[in-house]
Amino acid sequence: MTEKKSTVLIYGTNLGGYRAAYALCKKGYKTIQLNRGSYVDEYQNQALTQLPFDFGWICGHMPQRLFKGLGCLTDHYNAELLEVSGKAGNFRVKFKKKDQVVNNFACIECGRCVEVCPVTVGDRKAMWVNPKVGWENIYLVDWENCTRCGKCEEVCPTGALKLDRPEETLEADVGAIILAPEFEGPDASDLSLFAYGRSPSVILNSETARRSLLTNFTEDSVRLPSGKLPESFAVVVTPHFNKPGVEYENYNLSVTAVDRAIRIRTTLPSSKVTVFLKDYRGFGKNHYRWYQRALELGVNVVRTDKLSVHPESGEKATVKYGSDGGAVGVELVILVTGQKSPSQMKRLSEVCGVKPDSRGFCHIRRHSSVETDVDGILAVGEFSGPKGNPETIWEGCASLTEAIKYLGKPEFTPPAPPPLTSRKGEEIKVGVFICSCFDTFRDKMDLELLRTRTQELYNVDHAEIVRGCCTPPTMKETAERIKASGVNRVVLAACTPLQKLLKYRNTMMMAGLNPLLAEFVRLREDVIYTHHERDKMLEKGLSVIRAGVARVRLGFEAPTPKDKFLSETLVIGGGLAGLSCATELAANGFKVTLVERRETLGGNLAYLEGDQREYVDSLIEKAQASSLITVFTKSTVENMTGYAGNFDVGIETPRGRVAVGAGVIMIATGAGEYETTGFLRGADPRVVTQAELPSRMEKSQGLKHVVMIQCVGSRNQEHRYCSRVCCNQALAHAVELRKKGSEVTVLYRDMTAYGEDNLYEKAVELGVQFVRFPDDDYPRVKAGDGRLQVTVNDAGREKTLNADLVALSTGIVPDMRTNEAISRVLGYPIDADGFFDSDANGYPYEEAIKRLTKPFELASNCIFPVGLAHSPRSFDETLLTCRDMVGRALVLLGKGAFMPPNSMYVAEVKEDFCVGCGLCVDVCPYSARVIDPIKRVAVVRPFLCDSCGSCVAICPNDASSLRDFTGKQSIAVLDATLA
Amino acid sequence: MPKTLTVNRGASDAVRALLRSLIEGGKVEGVFTLARVNNKGVGYALIRDPEKIEQAEPFYPWMPSSGGKQLSRLVSLSRRPRPLAVVLRPCELRAFVELVKLEQCRRDKLVLISSTCGGVYPVETLSDGNPDDRVPRYWNGLKAGEGQPDARDSCRACKHFIPYNADLTVALVGCGDLDEKCTFFVNSEAGQACLEGQGGVWGQSAVETEATEKLAAARDAERERQREELHLGSLGIEGLVGIFGKCVGCRSCREVCPICYCTLCDFDSAKYENEPAWFARELNSRKGVRVPPATLLFQMGRMVHMSVSCVGCGMCSDVCPVNIPVATLFSSVGEANQKLFDYVPGKDESQKPPFVKAELNELENLTV
Amino acid sequence: MDAAFEPKLVGFLCRWCTYQAADLAGVGRSRYPANLVPIRVMCSGRVDPLFLVRAFLKGADGVFVGGCHPGDCHYIEGNLRARRRFGVVQTVFSVLGLEPKRLRLAWISASEGPKFTAQMKDFDAAVKKLGKNTAAAEVFL
């Protein structure tokens, strides 16, 4: 048998694809990413297109740049996948690609190419910078107007610009393929019902989002073409009213709509905003709260079945809705649009055999999260269905979990850093090195004068100008110059240290110098590019250099701390989520301790339907058979000491206390069903829950009329969230009952139906009756003569229904006692609803994207809530959270030891000064600090420290310090700046 | 309304008798209280000997140092097997609670006894002539529910003179019969346990009376007056230099401050050492340097660090050798900052200091 | 107002948002007054309130703190804590009759290059209106 390959091909640049690349690289798998566009995010992902929050996308790209720099990730532009042969573990892929005209990884953004370009097109040149992508500098050629004079290529100092890039066809051997094509929204012809394109007063929400990209939401985001600010707004969720099959809705559209309304109301307080939708289908964490906030802010929410938009003369439009002639005139209609099925589907299915689902999205295997019908080919993000951002990101991580079985051993290890020479004991000698950026800075500033004046500054022993410091040859050159100058502290005045930090640090290390002895000041963005008065530029340049000198004079060398990381995992809870985590981890060779408080594994078996039971049974079998999984039943976690990577956990078992060590803890404690005595539940056997309904349906004779009541124990004062699964479950049962001939009436507030099965439409088609009741007026159930009587407030009129059976759609509720106990033991927070806090807890949910994409698995302190412990979700959705968290754990486990995320740049404690007040422990975002119980001083857990310095700022006497931002340094820097 | 126990003894005697019975009954290991030292002045002491209790002066109208701070040093973080009884003034008690929050000491196994407080005289008056001459005047004032015109500035302006976290509160302000009778207000089970077996009449009433309200109003007015006198709000650099220009840099204000809990102060650290290069720059820019330097930085630094926890005890003004009204400034800044976070230092032990928490939607007018 | 007055400004910019917005402003070749010298910090939560006091007493005519928008902090709540501390310093300034407007806290996200430029102009103009910080020439501080 041929050996399995360990490289992974990622086709497309949706968020899931980026996340997958990140997780795979971090685990040590090389990845190749194909971008169909000519620059980053030319094809926009769902987050960029639909996100209610208007923000740039810088953070999301940092990990990609990092791994690209390290050589683990290769990306290709203008790329297309041509052929896939072989099979899982050993694919041969053929793809074409054409490099960017300006390789933006090598471009130094000097702008010379734009300056020399002789062709003017409107307010720009034929060589121009795309303003739409704020997070990278995209130099583009307008080929229509370019004369190919070649001047730009001539002046490019780094050779990053080449006008003629050949199209190449490459082949590669890969173990797995991840398909991650981008988002496609509806076009004008799909939105004709909403007058889109026919009125200046109708725009897409994504357009307002894009207008706000570099500024956040402001008045200008909604200004009309004439410059007038609208006073009346309609926000329309179009998939709720559009023809079937045109656009699909993901669950964040409803919340996007109310979020937009909230933003308008808060930015323009006198505005009138109406949101039109069929149902409020926000069922993510905190979504219902967000809806309530909109109501509090005076947003008008109109639910209707039918809607159309009609242009009026000038900047006005009318929204007509409902069947009773409802109409509202507004100045601006914002359309919150859905997603179309991917146009890539057909081609990709031809190239690699993946199959579409009934709606045209890529089909995912049953009970898998990202595996397509072809072994070794996975699909993530919007390609496999409309979904929210958290799910997309989770799928990225989950693809590590699900791909790993097809892959060979990880091959990539980052290159070892160059050896450092200790400069301890030497007299401090500061050298200032001014980068000329391939002499381009000289165009704008007299660097020679700056150098002479720098040389005259206090405490500067040496000053010189270097050619460059960010390309491999110039890094080497600069390192040599540093060595030759004999200095032991370096200030490098160059361009932004944010993107080039690793290169700068590497340059220092190549000179044998610990980077803690160097400071990188931003000459380019702070001085050269933003000012033009020469004397002021010189003064400001000297100020930033002086500050750098002050900092490095107080810099001290210190090694990178390391700490061990146990490769065992503790899983709390032996239901579906816990079993799934345990078996996936064991499949990768990691030991797992599984703790279950009941006598048997399996969890809430009573709620499983169809083949779900078999699936859980097979997991139980696997867990029991695995030599790597130790199961403790009738056991509970009683105490925990230690910290991420090094937990010591005490488990109370029937045979006494057992102590286990763990690097990672998964909380899979599940949740329960809401129990009520309302609606005659418990008093009358004809009132059942949805979970009990299937067994009643078997003998459906006599069930002439079944009434279902939704939102029992959900979205009310007591439980301010949507339980997510009840609507789909009720609809499935309603459809089945209709097929058997029963009448069915569903009493509801909002039908949060979603997913491929289109159950809502089916139910309507089959004649299931729907009656909406008001939020605060639940139906009442009475035992009448023979039949049950259900009274419901139907649009203000009392209506009484006779029913043979009432099915209550009872919500999912957290087991508060268990959750609180575990939260206490683990020191892990629970959210306002009683579920465990998570990285997707942002408010609203989708805003959590920055937390979600954070390149720092340790951010949750290696405690990962999964499944229902995290929030209400279905069977397969539970599995997704498990695979996501297992993916994150896999990145960490097995490494044995860990460095801090910022290597030597960590916080420290001066023990003599520390009085153990614990303020730093309270403010540390990552629990990287703890008070030593014996010494009564704070100690730092190095690899949890992400160098923010909150601990330093709160410490009243500077006992806490950050190695490169010590109090003394900061004061010196401040003084030097102001000198 | 809390339960009360009224005994037929003067207030100081009643407390002494209670402390004595607590020791003799083995309910506490010792008592922490102000006590006479060789019949000259008072100091805090931790006492076990029942006879020595006679020297206790729980309500002697001077505060030689903040009892809250002193107590925190005794009852650090290690567990004590047996309780102590403690008599503190309300501001001292608040300081103690702040220190508990800052993990400098433990609250458990303490019986905290406090009183409605008429204030104290400045420390310097302890050694000025015969301090005991002031005592009868003080008690008469208490009976009438009035403060003393020569009490500490801070005391005359204090509005928190009813204790917050005491197990037992002794009513003093406005109690005309406090030479003959003493009423204990029971605020906790521990307080109740202390009084078990004590003779007296049980009842129930509120510690707040017309007299305490009247005193509060008088103090509010006085506080305003003091602030106006200082021209706070329009001081500016010039005004501040006028006030702090005479500071000798002795750091006494910090040493006696119950909230300054660091053992080594930031301002004594090498961070603020001044190199020749620094002097050179200062001479270049402002053409002169005050010596000792950075007084204002020290004072403003302390305001930034601890004003949210300032209990307004007034120790700092008391010990200032050059009579800078440190306490008035600090408590004014403190009150403004405490208002910002709706925080009363020492009131609620479970309320974390404002610096450690933060809310998403607050203080939105601070930013642009 | 002295027309020739060029205020001396210092800014503490968070590495994840505002410092990055300044990057963007730079790369976009935005022009703004050169009076503010930035100091990079990892998080606005690293800004010790004493920095503000020290800068003011050293003679800075204005001190700027830039961080991520609430909810966006790379370190979750560092910016919110920074806001609390900033509030304390401003209160100290108001009570003492100093000019709290010389201190400014702004949320500027990484992508808000234009907002950064606008803030630089605006703060510069606001401080110009206030005039020189008298602490700069005061010896007996």
mmCIF file of C-alpha atoms in Angstrom, chain B residues 231-340:
data_model
loop_
_atom_site.group_PDB
_atom_site.id
_atom_site.type_symbol
_atom_site.label_atom_id
_atom_site.label_comp_id
_atom_site.label_asym_id
_atom_site.label_seq_id
_atom_site.Cartn_x
_atom_site.Cartn_y
_atom_site.Cartn_z
ATOM 1 C CA HIS B 231 -11.518 76.322 45.231
ATOM 2 C CA LEU B 232 -11.639 72.813 43.932
ATOM 3 C CA GLY B 233 -12.668 72.650 40.331
ATOM 4 C CA SER B 234 -10.766 75.783 39.451
ATOM 5 C CA LEU B 235 -7.430 75.007 41.022
ATOM 6 C CA GLY B 236 -5.536 74.374 37.829
ATOM 7 C CA ILE B 237 -1.813 73.900 37.795
ATOM 8 C CA GLU B 238 -1.308 77.186 39.565
ATOM 9 C CA GLY B 239 -3.655 76.291 42.369
ATOM 10 C CA LEU B 240 -2.150 72.861 42.758
ATOM 11 C CA VAL B 241 1.338 74.263 42.952
ATOM 12 C CA GLY B 242 0.027 76.647 45.586
ATOM 13 C CA ILE B 243 -1.190 73.721 47.648
ATOM 14 C CA PHE B 244 1.492 71.135 47.055
ATOM 15 C CA GLY B 245 4.400 73.507 46.508
ATOM 16 C CA LYS B 246 5.328 73.229 50.143
ATOM 17 C CA CYS B 247 5.257 69.424 50.249
ATOM 18 C CA VAL B 248 8.467 68.157 51.796
ATOM 19 C CA GLY B 249 8.175 64.730 50.214
ATOM 20 C CA CYS B 250 8.099 62.901 53.557
ATOM 21 C CA ARG B 251 5.489 60.405 52.242
ATOM 22 C CA SER B 252 3.761 60.387 55.645
ATOM 23 C CA CYS B 253 0.374 60.719 53.988
ATOM 24 C CA ARG B 254 1.021 57.441 52.190
ATOM 25 C CA GLU B 255 2.395 55.689 55.261
ATOM 26 C CA VAL B 256 -0.728 56.310 57.321
ATOM 27 C CA CYS B 257 -3.181 55.750 54.468
ATOM 28 C CA PRO B 258 -5.145 52.585 55.174
ATOM 29 C CA ILE B 259 -5.761 52.017 51.472
ATOM 30 C CA CYS B 260 -2.142 52.221 50.396
ATOM 31 C CA TYR B 261 -1.422 48.577 50.976
ATOM 32 C CA CYS B 262 1.748 48.035 48.963
ATOM 33 C CA THR B 263 4.771 47.190 51.014
ATOM 34 C CA LEU B 264 7.075 48.831 48.498
ATOM 35 C CA CYS B 265 5.583 51.864 46.833
ATOM 36 C CA ASP B 266 5.746 52.437 43.103
ATOM 37 C CA PHE B 267 6.947 55.985 43.710
ATOM 38 C CA ASP B 268 9.912 54.701 45.645
ATOM 39 C CA SER B 269 10.881 52.393 42.801
ATOM 40 C CA ALA B 270 13.737 52.879 40.409
ATOM 41 C CA LYS B 271 11.181 53.802 37.781
ATOM 42 C CA TYR B 272 11.180 57.372 38.993
ATOM 43 C CA GLU B 273 14.891 57.754 39.567
ATOM 44 C CA ASN B 274 16.175 60.614 37.598
ATOM 45 C CA GLU B 275 19.231 60.328 35.449
ATOM 46 C CA PRO B 276 21.441 63.244 34.448
ATOM 47 C CA ALA B 277 19.901 63.096 31.002
ATOM 48 C CA TRP B 278 16.503 63.697 32.579
ATOM 49 C CA PHE B 279 17.644 66.763 34.518
ATOM 50 C CA ALA B 280 19.283 68.096 31.425
ATOM 51 C CA ARG B 281 16.030 67.790 29.500
ATOM 52 C CA GLU B 282 13.981 69.336 32.265
ATOM 53 C CA LEU B 283 16.392 72.241 32.497
ATOM 54 C CA ASN B 284 16.097 72.669 28.772
ATOM 55 C CA SER B 285 12.355 72.618 28.668
ATOM 56 C CA ARG B 286 11.073 74.163 31.874
ATOM 57 C CA LYS B 287 14.267 75.875 32.903
ATOM 58 C CA GLY B 288 14.203 74.472 36.402
ATOM 59 C CA VAL B 289 13.375 71.474 38.540
ATOM 60 C CA ARG B 290 11.763 71.334 41.940
ATOM 61 C CA VAL B 291 13.638 69.296 44.540
ATOM 62 C CA PRO B 292 12.451 66.848 45.710
ATOM 63 C CA PRO B 293 10.914 66.417 42.284
ATOM 64 C CA ALA B 294 7.574 65.130 41.125
ATOM 65 C CA THR B 295 5.486 65.949 44.180
ATOM 66 C CA LEU B 296 2.416 66.537 42.128
ATOM 67 C CA LEU B 297 2.988 63.319 40.237
ATOM 68 C CA PHE B 298 3.123 61.499 43.535
ATOM 69 C CA GLN B 299 -0.056 63.087 44.818
ATOM 70 C CA MET B 300 -1.985 62.703 41.583
ATOM 71 C CA GLY B 301 -0.605 59.212 41.203
ATOM 72 C CA ARG B 302 -1.942 58.285 44.584
ATOM 73 C CA MET B 303 -5.286 59.815 43.706
ATOM 74 C CA VAL B 304 -5.416 57.697 40.585
ATOM 75 C CA HIS B 305 -4.383 54.556 42.407
ATOM 76 C CA MET B 306 -6.471 54.693 45.522
ATOM 77 C CA SER B 307 -9.076 57.411 45.425
ATOM 78 C CA VAL B 308 -11.830 54.974 44.428
ATOM 79 C CA SER B 309 -11.184 53.203 47.729
ATOM 80 C CA CYS B 310 -10.604 56.340 49.832
ATOM 81 C CA VAL B 311 -12.690 56.129 52.997
ATOM 82 C CA GLY B 312 -12.032 59.718 53.958
ATOM 83 C CA CYS B 313 -10.542 58.924 57.374
ATOM 84 C CA GLY B 314 -8.385 62.018 57.323
ATOM 85 C CA MET B 315 -5.209 60.390 58.620
ATOM 86 C CA CYS B 316 -3.200 61.952 55.794
ATOM 87 C CA SER B 317 -4.074 65.526 56.643
ATOM 88 C CA ASP B 318 -3.456 64.805 60.285
ATOM 89 C CA VAL B 319 0.117 63.747 59.810
ATOM 90 C CA CYS B 320 1.135 66.256 57.156
ATOM 91 C CA PRO B 321 3.969 68.289 58.688
ATOM 92 C CA VAL B 322 3.227 71.284 56.477
ATOM 93 C CA ASN B 323 -0.559 71.224 56.848
ATOM 94 C CA ILE B 324 -1.543 70.417 53.296
ATOM 95 C CA PRO B 325 -5.290 69.583 53.240
ATOM 96 C CA VAL B 326 -4.518 66.238 51.636
ATOM 97 C CA ALA B 327 -7.633 64.548 52.963
ATOM 98 C CA THR B 328 -10.065 67.131 51.661
ATOM 99 C CA LEU B 329 -8.535 66.842 48.205
ATOM 100 C CA PHE B 330 -8.443 63.078 48.283
ATOM 101 C CA SER B 331 -11.920 62.590 49.577
ATOM 102 C CA SER B 332 -13.286 65.019 46.996
ATOM 103 C CA VAL B 333 -11.551 63.223 44.167
ATOM 104 C CA GLY B 334 -12.525 59.954 45.772
ATOM 105 C CA GLU B 335 -16.165 60.841 46.022
ATOM 106 C CA ALA B 336 -16.282 61.901 42.379
ATOM 107 C CA ASN B 337 -14.636 58.688 41.281
ATOM 108 C CA GLN B 338 -16.805 56.562 43.526
ATOM 109 C CA LYS B 339 -19.841 58.194 42.011
ATOM 110 C CA LEU B 340 -18.554 57.294 38.572
#
